[in-house]
C-alpha positions as semicolon CSV with decimal commas, in nm:
position;residue;x (nm);y (nm);z (nm)
1;X;-5,254;9,017;10,275
2;X;-5,588;9,066;10,108
3;X;-5,615;9,188;9,749
4;X;-5,918;9,413;9,710
5;X;-6,030;9,428;9,348
6;X;-6,193;9,749;9,223
7;X;-6,300;9,869;9,567
8;X;-6,328;10,246;9,597
9;X;-6,184;10,274;9,948
10;X;-6,037;10,624;9,920
11;X;-6,317;10,873;9,859
12;X;-6,097;11,182;9,860
13;X;-5,758;11,059;9,746
14;X;-5,502;10,806;9,864
15;X;-5,162;10,903;9,997
16;X;-4,861;10,710;10,123
17;X;-4,923;10,453;9,852
18;X;-4,716;10,311;9,571
19;X;-4,872;10,221;9,239
20;X;-4,744;9,990;8,967
21;X;-4,900;9,889;8,636
22;X;-4,885;9,529;8,512
23;X;-4,980;9,365;8,184
24;X;-5,180;9,092;8,358
25;X;-5,367;9,025;8,679
26;X;-5,143;8,723;8,734
27;X;-4,832;8,944;8,742
28;X;-4,997;9,181;8,990
29;X;-5,106;8,893;9,213
30;X;-4,755;8,743;9,206
31;X;-4,611;9,077;9,317
32;X;-4,871;9,103;9,595
33;X;-4,789;8,750;9,712
34;X;-4,419;8,835;9,736
35;X;-4,497;9,161;9,916
36;X;-4,705;8,969;10,171
37;X;-4,395;8,768;10,262
38;X;-4,158;9,065;10,276
39;X;-4,390;9,322;10,436
40;X;-4,622;9,141;10,681
41;X;-4,753;9,473;10,816
42;X;-4,925;9,548;10,483
43;X;-5,279;9,425;10,545
44;X;-5,427;9,473;10,200
45;X;-5,361;9,611;9,854
46;X;-5,591;9,741;9,584
47;X;-5,602;9,601;9,234
48;X;-5,771;9,822;8,976
49;X;-5,871;9,714;8,627
50;X;-6,128;9,771;8,356
51;X;-6,379;10,057;8,341
52;X;-6,445;10,041;8,715
53;X;-6,071;10,066;8,784
54;X;-6,050;10,373;8,558
55;X;-6,336;10,535;8,750
56;X;-6,176;10,460;9,087
57;X;-5,828;10,578;8,979
58;X;-5,985;10,904;8,859
59;X;-5,686;11,072;8,691
60;X;-5,846;11,417;8,716
61;X;-5,993;11,385;9,065
62;X;-6,327;11,510;8,935
63;X;-6,523;11,199;9,036
64;X;-6,413;11,218;9,400
65;X;-6,494;11,577;9,489
66;X;-6,319;11,910;9,514
67;X;-6,048;11,796;9,759
68;X;-5,943;11,511;9,530
69;X;-5,951;11,746;9,231
70;X;-5,722;11,990;9,415
71;X;-5,479;11,713;9,516
72;X;-5,469;11,580;9,160
73;X;-5,401;11,933;9,037
74;X;-5,101;11,957;9,269
75;X;-4,977;11,619;9,149
76;X;-5,019;11,719;8,785
77;X;-4,824;12,040;8,845
78;X;-4,541;11,853;9,013
79;X;-4,471;11,607;8,733
80;X;-4,293;11,682;8,407
81;X;-4,485;11,428;8,203
82;X;-4,839;11,357;8,299
83;X;-4,794;11,010;8,444
84;X;-5,145;11,008;8,586
85;X;-5,288;11,012;8,236
86;X;-5,044;10,742;8,126
87;X;-5,173;10,518;8,405
88;X;-5,531;10,604;8,307
89;X;-5,453;10,510;7,947
90;X;-5,293;10,183;8,059
91;X;-5,605;10,091;8,259
92;X;-5,826;10,178;7,961
93;X;-5,602;9,954;7,748
94;X;-5,666;9,648;7,964
95;X;-5,368;9,664;8,198
96;X;-5,389;9,624;8,577
97;X;-5,278;9,860;8,853
98;X;-5,169;9,752;9,199
99;X;-5,192;10,015;9,473
100;X;-4,989;9,933;9,785
101;X;-4,993;10,131;10,111
102;X;-4,636;10,206;10,211
103;X;-4,410;10,432;10,410
104;X;-4,169;10,643;10,205
105;X;-3,882;10,439;10,348
106;X;-4,029;10,117;10,197
107;X;-4,112;10,259;9,854
108;X;-3,792;10,150;9,676
109;X;-3,806;9,794;9,813
110;X;-4,172;9,761;9,716
111;X;-4,096;9,906;9,372
112;X;-3,820;9,647;9,327
113;X;-4,070;9,367;9,394
114;X;-4,316;9,518;9,146
115;X;-4,044;9,553;8,882
116;X;-3,937;9,191;8,932
117;X;-4,290;9,085;8,838
118;X;-4,319;9,310;8,532
119;X;-4,446;9,625;8,702
120;X;-4,406;9,954;8,516
121;X;-4,509;10,318;8,562
122;X;-4,418;10,290;8,928
123;X;-4,486;10,595;9,143
124;X;-4,521;10,678;9,510
125;X;-4,800;10,913;9,615
126;X;-4,745;11,139;9,912
127;X;-5,005;11,366;10,065
128;X;-4,967;11,633;9,794
129;X;-4,707;11,492;9,561
130;X;-4,619;11,207;9,331
131;X;-4,266;11,072;9,286
132;X;-4,175;10,849;8,993
133;X;-3,960;10,551;9,080
134;X;-3,754;10,435;8,782
135;X;-3,768;10,066;8,698
136;X;-3,449;9,882;8,791
């Protein structure tokens, strides 16, 4: 599994991905290493951090065009608390986000791995929705 750091690979908006926020890059890498062993079909994951990570995450969708803005609007409407802005704030505060492609059926198992390595603010992104996954 390859970890791609601050690569903007999803110009409109990613879907079928799980995100988790970690305090350190080391925690995120440890989670990715464990995921590589458990889910060999996952080819690569994204690690976002710093100002470039904030720009790529794009909590409003404004930086990635009208389609991304519309999708973000749907996600904002579907969540009680605005988790997208909490993730944005975490990135601005020096934390690290890991973004893992996954099928809905694998989301809980991947979230468990992230939690075991200190992951928080775990959510799965569908095509037009976002589902929070509580930490174990």
